[in-house]
mmCIF file of C-alpha atoms in Angstrom:
data_model
loop_
_atom_site.group_PDB
_atom_site.id
_atom_site.type_symbol
_atom_site.label_atom_id
_atom_site.label_comp_id
_atom_site.label_asym_id
_atom_site.label_seq_id
_atom_site.Cartn_x
_atom_site.Cartn_y
_atom_site.Cartn_z
ATOM 1 C CA MET Q 1 -3.392 -15.540 15.078
ATOM 2 C CA ASN Q 2 -1.374 -12.481 14.035
ATOM 3 C CA LEU Q 3 -2.015 -12.576 10.274
ATOM 4 C CA LYS Q 4 -0.764 -10.286 7.540
ATOM 5 C CA THR Q 5 -2.130 -9.932 4.037
ATOM 6 C CA GLN Q 6 0.801 -10.048 1.624
ATOM 7 C CA GLY Q 7 0.147 -8.667 -1.826
ATOM 8 C CA PHE Q 8 2.256 -8.565 -4.963
ATOM 9 C CA VAL Q 9 1.163 -6.728 -8.116
ATOM 10 C CA LEU Q 10 2.379 -6.081 -11.629
ATOM 11 C CA LEU Q 11 1.240 -3.020 -13.605
ATOM 12 C CA ASP Q 12 1.539 -2.674 -17.361
ATOM 13 C CA VAL Q 13 1.711 0.923 -18.553
ATOM 14 C CA ASP Q 14 2.433 2.590 -21.893
ATOM 15 C CA VAL Q 15 3.668 6.126 -22.600
ATOM 16 C CA VAL Q 16 3.320 7.384 -19.057
ATOM 17 C CA ALA Q 17 5.002 9.836 -16.732
ATOM 18 C CA LEU Q 18 3.439 8.535 -13.539
ATOM 19 C CA ASN Q 19 5.607 10.250 -10.960
ATOM 20 C CA ASN Q 20 7.745 13.240 -11.837
ATOM 21 C CA ALA Q 21 10.935 14.444 -10.182
ATOM 22 C CA GLY Q 22 10.744 18.158 -10.915
ATOM 23 C CA LYS Q 23 12.851 20.203 -13.333
ATOM 24 C CA SER Q 24 15.102 18.147 -15.546
ATOM 25 C CA SER Q 25 18.813 18.921 -15.239
ATOM 26 C CA THR Q 26 19.725 17.166 -18.496
ATOM 27 C CA SER Q 27 17.279 18.696 -20.979
ATOM 28 C CA ASN Q 28 17.984 21.522 -23.438
ATOM 29 C CA PHE Q 29 14.497 22.888 -22.776
ATOM 30 C CA GLU Q 30 13.959 25.445 -20.036
ATOM 31 C CA ASN Q 31 10.558 23.959 -19.218
ATOM 32 C CA ALA Q 32 11.525 20.299 -18.905
ATOM 33 C CA VAL Q 33 10.191 17.852 -16.339
ATOM 34 C CA ALA Q 34 12.073 14.675 -15.357
ATOM 35 C CA THR Q 35 10.406 11.468 -14.287
ATOM 36 C CA LYS Q 36 11.503 9.542 -11.213
ATOM 37 C CA LYS Q 37 14.356 7.148 -11.998
ATOM 38 C CA ILE Q 38 16.809 5.163 -9.960
ATOM 39 C CA LEU Q 39 19.991 3.253 -10.769
ATOM 40 C CA LYS Q 40 20.721 -0.364 -9.925
ATOM 41 C CA ASN Q 41 23.739 -2.283 -11.169
ATOM 42 C CA GLY Q 42 24.455 0.538 -13.573
ATOM 43 C CA ARG Q 43 21.028 0.447 -15.236
ATOM 44 C CA THR Q 44 18.098 2.834 -15.012
ATOM 45 C CA TYR Q 45 14.699 1.891 -13.608
ATOM 46 C CA THR Q 46 11.664 4.171 -13.498
ATOM 47 C CA TYR Q 47 9.558 4.179 -10.382
ATOM 48 C CA VAL Q 48 6.552 5.589 -8.569
ATOM 49 C CA SER Q 49 7.290 6.522 -4.966
ATOM 50 C CA GLY Q 50 5.613 4.578 -2.212
ATOM 51 C CA GLN Q 51 4.049 7.840 -1.032
ATOM 52 C CA ALA Q 52 2.452 8.423 -4.461
ATOM 53 C CA TRP Q 53 1.001 4.889 -4.515
ATOM 54 C CA ARG Q 54 -0.473 5.462 -1.077
ATOM 55 C CA TYR Q 55 -2.029 8.722 -2.336
ATOM 56 C CA TRP Q 56 -3.693 6.858 -5.216
ATOM 57 C CA TRP Q 57 -4.854 4.182 -2.791
ATOM 58 C CA ARG Q 58 -6.354 6.668 -0.318
ATOM 59 C CA GLU Q 59 -8.100 8.488 -3.178
ATOM 60 C CA ALA Q 60 -9.570 5.207 -4.466
ATOM 61 C CA LEU Q 61 -10.939 4.444 -1.008
ATOM 62 C CA GLN Q 62 -12.581 7.858 -0.895
ATOM 63 C CA LYS Q 63 -13.951 8.037 -4.429
ATOM 64 C CA ASN Q 64 -14.738 4.403 -5.183
ATOM 65 C CA VAL Q 65 -15.351 2.786 -1.796
ATOM 66 C CA GLY Q 66 -17.006 5.686 -0.018
ATOM 67 C CA TRP Q 67 -14.580 6.348 2.794
ATOM 68 C CA SER Q 68 -14.742 9.786 4.438
ATOM 69 C CA LEU Q 69 -11.095 10.771 4.754
ATOM 70 C CA SER Q 70 -9.608 12.319 7.857
ATOM 71 C CA PRO Q 71 -9.375 16.120 7.470
ATOM 72 C CA ILE Q 72 -5.881 17.614 7.272
ATOM 73 C CA THR Q 73 -4.716 20.591 9.347
ATOM 74 C CA ARG Q 74 -1.787 22.722 8.205
ATOM 75 C CA ASP Q 75 0.038 24.434 11.112
ATOM 76 C CA ASN Q 76 3.082 26.484 10.136
ATOM 77 C CA LYS Q 77 5.495 23.929 8.641
ATOM 78 C CA ILE Q 78 3.718 20.779 9.750
ATOM 79 C CA ALA Q 79 0.522 19.066 8.645
ATOM 80 C CA PHE Q 80 -1.425 16.315 10.327
ATOM 81 C CA THR Q 81 -4.705 14.490 10.044
ATOM 82 C CA GLU Q 82 -7.385 14.335 12.718
ATOM 83 C CA ALA Q 83 -5.650 11.259 14.216
ATOM 84 C CA ASN Q 84 -9.033 9.765 15.047
ATOM 85 C CA PRO Q 85 -9.000 6.130 13.866
ATOM 86 C CA LEU Q 86 -12.397 5.504 15.456
ATOM 87 C CA LEU Q 87 -14.086 7.931 13.087
ATOM 88 C CA TYR Q 88 -11.759 7.826 10.074
ATOM 89 C CA ALA Q 89 -10.776 4.472 8.625
ATOM 90 C CA ASP Q 90 -7.882 6.005 6.693
ATOM 91 C CA ASP Q 91 -6.279 7.142 9.965
ATOM 92 C CA ASP Q 92 -6.544 3.525 11.120
ATOM 93 C CA VAL Q 93 -5.147 1.960 7.926
ATOM 94 C CA PHE Q 94 -2.566 4.557 6.839
ATOM 95 C CA GLY Q 95 -1.316 5.710 10.264
ATOM 96 C CA TYR Q 96 -0.517 9.232 11.498
ATOM 97 C CA MET Q 97 1.535 11.438 13.778
ATOM 98 C CA LYS Q 98 -0.012 14.367 15.579
ATOM 99 C CA ALA Q 99 2.084 16.362 18.050
ATOM 100 C CA VAL Q 100 -0.197 18.756 19.903
ATOM 101 C CA LYS Q 101 -1.130 19.922 23.366
ATOM 102 C CA GLU Q 102 -4.692 19.846 24.612
ATOM 103 C CA GLU Q 103 -6.285 22.092 27.195
ATOM 104 C CA VAL Q 104 -7.790 20.257 30.187
ATOM 105 C CA LEU Q 105 -8.983 21.250 33.655
ATOM 106 C CA ASP Q 106 -6.833 20.331 36.650
ATOM 107 C CA GLU Q 107 -8.169 19.163 40.013
ATOM 108 C CA LYS Q 108 -8.798 22.797 40.990
ATOM 109 C CA GLY Q 109 -10.748 23.487 37.835
ATOM 110 C CA LYS Q 110 -8.010 25.543 36.207
ATOM 111 C CA ALA Q 111 -7.194 25.096 32.542
ATOM 112 C CA LYS Q 112 -3.798 23.636 31.749
ATOM 113 C CA LYS Q 113 -2.026 22.338 28.655
ATOM 114 C CA VAL Q 114 -1.130 18.665 28.500
ATOM 115 C CA ASP Q 115 0.755 16.711 25.884
ATOM 116 C CA ALA Q 116 -1.696 14.925 23.555
ATOM 117 C CA THR Q 117 0.821 13.595 21.025
ATOM 118 C CA VAL Q 118 -0.269 10.401 19.294
ATOM 119 C CA THR Q 119 1.437 8.289 16.654
ATOM 120 C CA ARG Q 120 0.376 5.236 14.737
ATOM 121 C CA VAL Q 121 2.546 3.062 12.531
ATOM 122 C CA SER Q 122 0.546 2.279 9.416
ATOM 123 C CA PRO Q 123 -0.850 -1.279 9.305
ATOM 124 C CA LEU Q 124 -0.611 -0.898 5.502
ATOM 125 C CA LYS Q 125 2.974 -0.938 4.303
ATOM 126 C CA ASN Q 126 3.865 -0.723 0.645
ATOM 127 C CA SER Q 127 6.893 -0.586 -1.586
ATOM 128 C CA ALA Q 128 7.565 1.845 -4.371
ATOM 129 C CA ILE Q 129 6.329 0.662 -7.780
ATOM 130 C CA VAL Q 130 9.462 -0.024 -9.818
ATOM 131 C CA SER Q 131 9.937 -1.056 -13.441
ATOM 132 C CA VAL Q 132 10.926 -4.714 -13.545
ATOM 133 C CA GLY Q 133 13.258 -4.261 -16.492
ATOM 134 C CA SER Q 134 15.614 -1.406 -17.153
ATOM 135 C CA ALA Q 135 13.707 1.458 -18.740
ATOM 136 C CA ARG Q 136 14.927 3.911 -21.340
ATOM 137 C CA THR Q 137 12.832 7.040 -21.069
ATOM 138 C CA VAL Q 138 12.253 9.366 -24.001
ATOM 139 C CA GLU Q 139 12.034 13.125 -23.817
ATOM 140 C CA ASN Q 140 9.063 14.304 -25.817
ATOM 141 C CA TRP Q 141 8.613 17.867 -26.900
ATOM 142 C CA SER Q 142 5.278 19.669 -26.555
ATOM 143 C CA SER Q 143 4.169 23.244 -26.862
ATOM 144 C CA MET Q 144 1.461 25.642 -25.803
ATOM 145 C CA ALA Q 145 0.541 27.376 -29.049
ATOM 146 C CA ARG Q 146 -3.054 28.555 -28.738
ATOM 147 C CA GLN Q 147 -2.168 32.065 -27.521
ATOM 148 C CA ASP Q 148 -1.032 35.121 -29.477
ATOM 149 C CA GLY Q 149 2.701 35.277 -30.064
ATOM 150 C CA ASP Q 150 5.368 32.629 -29.970
ATOM 151 C CA SER Q 151 4.617 29.116 -28.809
ATOM 152 C CA VAL Q 152 5.818 28.035 -25.347
ATOM 153 C CA PRO Q 153 7.804 24.784 -25.617
ATOM 154 C CA TYR Q 154 8.148 22.284 -22.820
ATOM 155 C CA SER Q 155 9.173 18.664 -22.548
ATOM 156 C CA LYS Q 156 8.534 15.638 -20.354
ATOM 157 C CA GLU Q 157 10.006 12.186 -19.944
ATOM 158 C CA GLU Q 158 7.768 9.277 -20.900
ATOM 159 C CA TYR Q 159 8.172 5.523 -20.751
ATOM 160 C CA SER Q 160 6.441 2.185 -21.151
ATOM 161 C CA ALA Q 161 7.099 -0.514 -18.581
ATOM 162 C CA ILE Q 162 5.891 -3.471 -16.588
ATOM 163 C CA MET Q 163 6.226 -2.393 -12.970
ATOM 164 C CA LYS Q 164 6.109 -4.312 -9.707
ATOM 165 C CA GLY Q 165 4.878 -3.370 -6.262
ATOM 166 C CA MET Q 166 4.346 -5.087 -2.936
ATOM 167 C CA PHE Q 167 2.255 -4.392 0.122
ATOM 168 C CA SER Q 168 1.564 -5.881 3.520
ATOM 169 C CA LEU Q 169 -1.536 -5.278 5.641
ATOM 170 C CA ASP Q 170 -1.236 -6.134 9.339
ATOM 171 C CA LEU Q 171 -4.668 -7.589 10.098
ATOM 172 C CA ALA Q 172 -4.131 -7.814 13.856
ATOM 173 C CA GLN Q 173 -3.163 -4.145 14.038
ATOM 174 C CA LEU Q 174 -6.253 -2.966 12.161
ATOM 175 C CA GLY Q 175 -8.728 -1.348 14.539
ATOM 176 C CA THR Q 176 -6.492 -2.087 17.513
ATOM 177 C CA PHE Q 177 -4.930 0.793 19.418
ATOM 178 C CA ALA Q 178 -2.514 1.363 22.284
ATOM 179 C CA SER Q 179 -3.194 4.172 24.719
ATOM 180 C CA TYR Q 180 -0.173 3.668 26.987
ATOM 181 C CA ASN Q 181 2.511 6.306 26.845
ATOM 182 C CA LYS Q 182 5.432 4.778 24.974
ATOM 183 C CA THR Q 183 7.108 6.533 22.067
ATOM 184 C CA GLY Q 184 5.648 5.312 18.811
ATOM 185 C CA PHE Q 185 3.054 3.162 20.563
ATOM 186 C CA LYS Q 186 0.512 5.664 21.853
ATOM 187 C CA ASN Q 187 -2.158 5.552 19.147
ATOM 188 C CA ILE Q 188 -5.045 7.241 20.921
ATOM 189 C CA THR Q 189 -5.624 9.685 23.777
ATOM 190 C CA GLN Q 190 -7.449 8.760 26.962
ATOM 191 C CA LYS Q 191 -10.509 10.614 25.657
ATOM 192 C CA LEU Q 192 -10.552 8.560 22.450
ATOM 193 C CA LYS Q 193 -10.029 5.412 24.502
ATOM 194 C CA MET Q 194 -13.102 6.175 26.601
ATOM 195 C CA ASP Q 195 -15.083 7.088 23.471
ATOM 196 C CA ALA Q 196 -14.132 3.765 21.876
ATOM 197 C CA LEU Q 197 -15.074 1.725 24.936
ATOM 198 C CA SER Q 198 -18.416 3.537 25.206
ATOM 199 C CA GLN Q 199 -19.088 2.641 21.534
ATOM 200 C CA GLY Q 200 -18.559 -1.082 22.022
ATOM 201 C CA ALA Q 201 -14.793 -1.501 21.724
ATOM 202 C CA ILE Q 202 -13.109 -3.921 24.104
ATOM 203 C CA GLU Q 203 -9.788 -4.063 25.922
ATOM 204 C CA ILE Q 204 -7.382 -6.918 25.172
ATOM 205 C CA ASP Q 205 -3.895 -7.784 26.407
ATOM 206 C CA ASP Q 206 -0.965 -6.543 24.345
ATOM 207 C CA PRO Q 207 0.962 -9.779 23.661
ATOM 208 C CA PHE Q 208 4.285 -7.961 23.307
ATOM 209 C CA VAL Q 209 4.408 -5.010 25.752
ATOM 210 C CA LYS Q 210 4.293 -5.280 29.550
ATOM 211 C CA ASP Q 211 4.323 -2.662 32.313
ATOM 212 C CA SER Q 212 6.953 -2.316 35.061
ATOM 213 C CA LYS Q 213 5.169 -5.019 37.113
ATOM 214 C CA GLY Q 214 5.206 -7.515 34.271
ATOM 215 C CA ASN Q 215 1.528 -7.172 33.468
ATOM 216 C CA ALA Q 216 0.410 -6.976 29.856
ATOM 217 C CA GLN Q 217 -0.426 -3.506 28.640
ATOM 218 C CA LYS Q 218 -3.952 -3.098 27.363
ATOM 219 C CA LEU Q 219 -5.035 -2.457 23.782
ATOM 220 C CA VAL Q 220 -8.381 -1.053 22.690
ATOM 221 C CA GLN Q 221 -9.932 -3.072 19.874
ATOM 222 C CA LEU Q 222 -12.891 -2.133 17.668
ATOM 223 C CA ASN Q 223 -15.710 -4.474 16.718
ATOM 224 C CA ARG Q 224 -14.621 -7.361 14.435
ATOM 225 C CA ASN Q 225 -17.030 -6.372 11.668
ATOM 226 C CA ILE Q 226 -15.587 -2.852 11.486
ATOM 227 C CA ARG Q 227 -12.007 -4.155 11.328
ATOM 228 C CA LEU Q 228 -12.883 -6.806 8.733
ATOM 229 C CA GLN Q 229 -14.689 -4.292 6.532
ATOM 230 C CA ARG Q 230 -11.719 -1.919 6.641
ATOM 231 C CA ALA Q 231 -9.398 -4.750 5.576
ATOM 232 C CA LYS Q 232 -11.675 -5.822 2.729
ATOM 233 C CA ASP Q 233 -12.228 -2.247 1.546
ATOM 234 C CA THR Q 234 -8.478 -1.638 1.445
ATOM 235 C CA ILE Q 235 -7.851 -4.698 -0.730
ATOM 236 C CA GLN Q 236 -10.965 -4.198 -2.898
ATOM 237 C CA ALA Q 237 -9.809 -0.653 -3.725
ATOM 238 C CA LEU Q 238 -7.067 -2.171 -5.898
ATOM 239 C CA LYS Q 239 -9.760 -3.021 -8.454
ATOM 240 C CA THR Q 240 -10.378 0.623 -9.243
ATOM 241 C CA ILE Q 241 -7.230 2.409 -8.134
ATOM 242 C CA SER Q 242 -6.191 5.229 -10.456
ATOM 243 C CA GLY Q 243 -3.676 8.014 -10.423
ATOM 244 C CA GLY Q 244 -0.392 9.338 -11.699
ATOM 245 C CA ALA Q 245 0.950 12.569 -13.126
ATOM 246 C CA MET Q 246 0.199 13.841 -16.648
ATOM 247 C CA GLN Q 247 -3.101 11.937 -16.716
ATOM 248 C CA THR Q 248 -4.699 14.432 -19.113
ATOM 249 C CA ASN Q 249 -2.244 13.485 -21.862
ATOM 250 C CA ASN Q 250 -0.744 10.235 -20.544
ATOM 251 C CA MET Q 251 -3.687 8.468 -18.942
ATOM 252 C CA SER Q 252 -2.967 4.867 -18.106
ATOM 253 C CA ASP Q 253 -4.674 2.057 -16.228
ATOM 254 C CA VAL Q 254 -2.720 1.451 -13.014
ATOM 255 C CA THR Q 255 -4.871 -1.373 -11.674
ATOM 256 C CA PRO Q 256 -2.964 -4.676 -11.282
ATOM 257 C CA LYS Q 257 -2.580 -6.911 -14.327
ATOM 258 C CA PHE Q 258 -1.099 -9.680 -12.188
ATOM 259 C CA ILE Q 259 -1.708 -10.129 -8.478
ATOM 260 C CA ILE Q 260 -0.864 -12.536 -5.680
ATOM 261 C CA LEU Q 261 -2.769 -12.365 -2.387
ATOM 262 C CA VAL Q 262 -1.957 -14.567 0.576
ATOM 263 C CA SER Q 263 -2.251 -14.562 4.369
ATOM 264 C CA THR Q 264 0.931 -15.191 6.336
ATOM 265 C CA THR Q 265 1.927 -15.335 9.963
ATOM 266 C CA SER Q 266 5.016 -13.174 9.476
ATOM 267 C CA GLY Q 267 5.659 -9.655 8.218
ATOM 268 C CA ASN Q 268 8.323 -10.806 5.782
ATOM 269 C CA HIS Q 269 7.278 -10.292 2.169
ATOM 270 C CA PRO Q 270 8.384 -13.364 0.190
ATOM 271 C CA PHE Q 271 7.454 -12.449 -3.391
ATOM 272 C CA SER Q 272 9.932 -9.695 -4.285
ATOM 273 C CA HIS Q 273 11.897 -11.799 -6.822
ATOM 274 C CA ILE Q 274 9.210 -13.716 -8.688
ATOM 275 C CA VAL Q 275 9.655 -11.499 -11.749
ATOM 276 C CA THR Q 276 12.970 -10.913 -13.465
ATOM 277 C CA SER Q 277 14.360 -9.051 -16.437
ATOM 278 C CA GLU Q 278 16.056 -10.681 -19.404
ATOM 279 C CA GLY Q 279 17.762 -9.746 -22.662
ATOM 280 C CA MET Q 280 20.957 -7.892 -23.442
ATOM 281 C CA ASN Q 281 19.602 -4.675 -21.929
ATOM 282 C CA LEU Q 282 17.602 -6.379 -19.174
ATOM 283 C CA ASP Q 283 14.466 -4.747 -20.545
ATOM 284 C CA ARG Q 284 12.320 -7.846 -21.184
ATOM 285 C CA VAL Q 285 10.183 -9.055 -18.270
ATOM 286 C CA ALA Q 286 9.836 -12.719 -17.319
ATOM 287 C CA LEU Q 287 7.822 -14.467 -14.627
ATOM 288 C CA ASN Q 288 10.225 -16.421 -12.421
ATOM 289 C CA LEU Q 289 7.887 -19.338 -11.745
ATOM 290 C CA ASP Q 290 10.701 -21.499 -10.379
ATOM 291 C CA GLY Q 291 11.332 -18.707 -7.889
ATOM 292 C CA LEU Q 292 7.617 -18.605 -7.045
ATOM 293 C CA LYS Q 293 7.563 -22.376 -6.430
ATOM 294 C CA GLU Q 294 10.637 -22.031 -4.237
ATOM 295 C CA VAL Q 295 8.966 -19.314 -2.157
ATOM 296 C CA LEU Q 296 5.728 -21.303 -1.810
ATOM 297 C CA LYS Q 297 7.642 -24.351 -0.615
ATOM 298 C CA ASP Q 298 10.062 -22.510 1.675
ATOM 299 C CA TYR Q 299 7.318 -20.464 3.353
ATOM 300 C CA LYS Q 300 4.552 -23.064 3.353
ATOM 301 C CA GLU Q 301 4.502 -23.163 7.157
ATOM 302 C CA GLN Q 302 3.917 -19.398 7.316
ATOM 303 C CA ILE Q 303 1.201 -19.350 4.657
ATOM 304 C CA VAL Q 304 -2.329 -19.706 6.025
ATOM 305 C CA GLY Q 305 -5.029 -20.847 3.641
ATOM 306 C CA THR Q 306 -4.987 -20.614 -0.136
ATOM 307 C CA VAL Q 307 -2.587 -18.628 -2.304
ATOM 308 C CA PHE Q 308 -4.657 -16.602 -4.778
ATOM 309 C CA ILE Q 309 -3.077 -15.678 -8.123
ATOM 310 C CA GLY Q 310 -4.863 -13.455 -10.628
ATOM 311 C CA LYS Q 311 -3.896 -12.395 -14.144
ATOM 312 C CA ARG Q 312 -5.536 -10.260 -16.789
ATOM 313 C CA SER Q 313 -6.114 -12.092 -20.068
ATOM 314 C CA GLY Q 314 -3.650 -10.872 -22.682
ATOM 315 C CA PHE Q 315 -0.953 -10.016 -20.153
ATOM 316 C CA LEU Q 316 2.043 -12.396 -20.165
ATOM 317 C CA ASN Q 317 -0.128 -15.045 -21.830
ATOM 318 C CA GLU Q 318 2.975 -17.112 -22.633
ATOM 319 C CA TYR Q 319 2.953 -18.221 -18.972
ATOM 320 C CA ASN Q 320 -0.647 -19.472 -18.893
ATOM 321 C CA ASP Q 321 0.280 -23.163 -19.114
ATOM 322 C CA GLU Q 322 2.999 -22.888 -16.460
ATOM 323 C CA LEU Q 323 0.625 -21.043 -14.139
ATOM 324 C CA ARG Q 324 -1.953 -23.817 -14.512
ATOM 325 C CA GLU Q 325 0.734 -26.339 -13.541
ATOM 326 C CA LEU Q 326 0.895 -24.628 -10.117
ATOM 327 C CA LEU Q 327 -2.536 -26.134 -9.368
ATOM 328 C CA ALA Q 328 -0.991 -29.622 -9.152
ATOM 329 C CA LEU Q 329 2.184 -28.974 -7.132
ATOM 330 C CA GLY Q 330 1.309 -31.457 -4.404
ATOM 331 C CA ASP Q 331 1.371 -31.609 -0.615
ATOM 332 C CA ALA Q 332 4.721 -29.872 -0.240
ATOM 333 C CA TYR Q 333 3.087 -26.628 -1.387
ATOM 334 C CA PRO Q 334 0.091 -24.580 -0.250
ATOM 335 C CA THR Q 335 -3.124 -24.719 -2.242
ATOM 336 C CA ILE Q 336 -3.205 -22.419 -5.274
ATOM 337 C CA GLN Q 337 -6.258 -20.794 -6.862
ATOM 338 C CA LEU Q 338 -6.104 -18.995 -10.230
ATOM 339 C CA GLY Q 339 -8.539 -16.434 -11.599
ATOM 340 C CA THR Q 340 -8.957 -13.037 -13.148
ATOM 341 C CA ILE Q 341 -7.810 -9.993 -11.184
ATOM 342 C CA ASN Q 342 -11.203 -9.132 -9.702
ATOM 343 C CA GLU Q 343 -12.130 -12.797 -9.110
ATOM 344 C CA THR Q 344 -8.872 -13.197 -7.199
ATOM 345 C CA ILE Q 345 -9.473 -10.142 -5.015
ATOM 346 C CA ASP Q 346 -13.032 -11.284 -4.253
ATOM 347 C CA ALA Q 347 -11.929 -14.851 -3.480
ATOM 348 C CA TYR Q 348 -9.197 -13.661 -1.118
ATOM 349 C CA CYS Q 349 -11.643 -11.347 0.688
ATOM 350 C CA THR Q 350 -14.032 -14.279 1.116
ATOM 351 C CA GLN Q 351 -11.228 -16.322 2.678
ATOM 352 C CA LEU Q 352 -10.436 -13.345 4.892
ATOM 353 C CA GLU Q 353 -13.948 -13.497 6.384
ATOM 354 C CA ASN Q 354 -13.100 -16.920 7.815
ATOM 355 C CA GLN Q 355 -9.565 -16.010 8.902
ATOM 356 C CA PHE Q 356 -10.271 -12.685 10.609
ATOM 357 C CA SER Q 357 -10.519 -12.986 14.387
#
């Protein structure tokens, strides 16, 4: 079964400048840094780019889970990783593109250059992390004044917000690689393919791509235990993920304070509207539990197993009773399990052990 892990998280941050946008064009200070903001329906929302979230995530996997990250090569104006998903789990999970030529020997023993370009669409896809309600940033003044002479003023934009993010992890794609030469599909070279097969990988039929004779193209798939561990590590890293700009003065906990984890048979992410903003300025956050029930009912046929919902005590406590009511929704809905954040991540990973094929 082609399963995806669908995750939805809420962060709760105070006085932060998590992702900056360079020099401010609206400040009176020469040394002024703007935070990332975007407009929607005429209102301002702060956000962390999807790329920044992925950076935090990759760092958490290295520092807290023990992954050895793929080394990066800078060549003129391009940069690429090793593109070796057999050796480096982050190449497998986060994808890559490496356009190079390799030197090989032809049939006469002469060296020649051949195209060795490989690409891999990331099995882990994630949104930006966006404030749920409209956010009014403040420009705070600071100065460097420990040196001789005049102080050096600078300013930065700070904000407090509840922010939402989503991700999807393609479980079938993890540890599974195409070696046939189709743009965007060729994940590994022939050499890596042979290395993988010699290390215990197997070949399986690609269910979606066929050759000119109508035969299924072949995929190279790593051992189940390796693929399962990479999936669990990726999700477990959310427990300890950290990051963001201005951490020395604006440190904040960016681990989830609310999380939903579920396995689905489709890539569609159904939970994007289960939080809303209220109030005259749309700056107060509300859980849209009617919307969540609607999603659970509408997508019940695509949800496999239990829906795990975790919340940190003290965060949106006014919804505790309504969340408990989800446990008794009945047969028209999937089974729900509530817990703390880390309990929820652990429980989902345990379910994953039985779902992973």
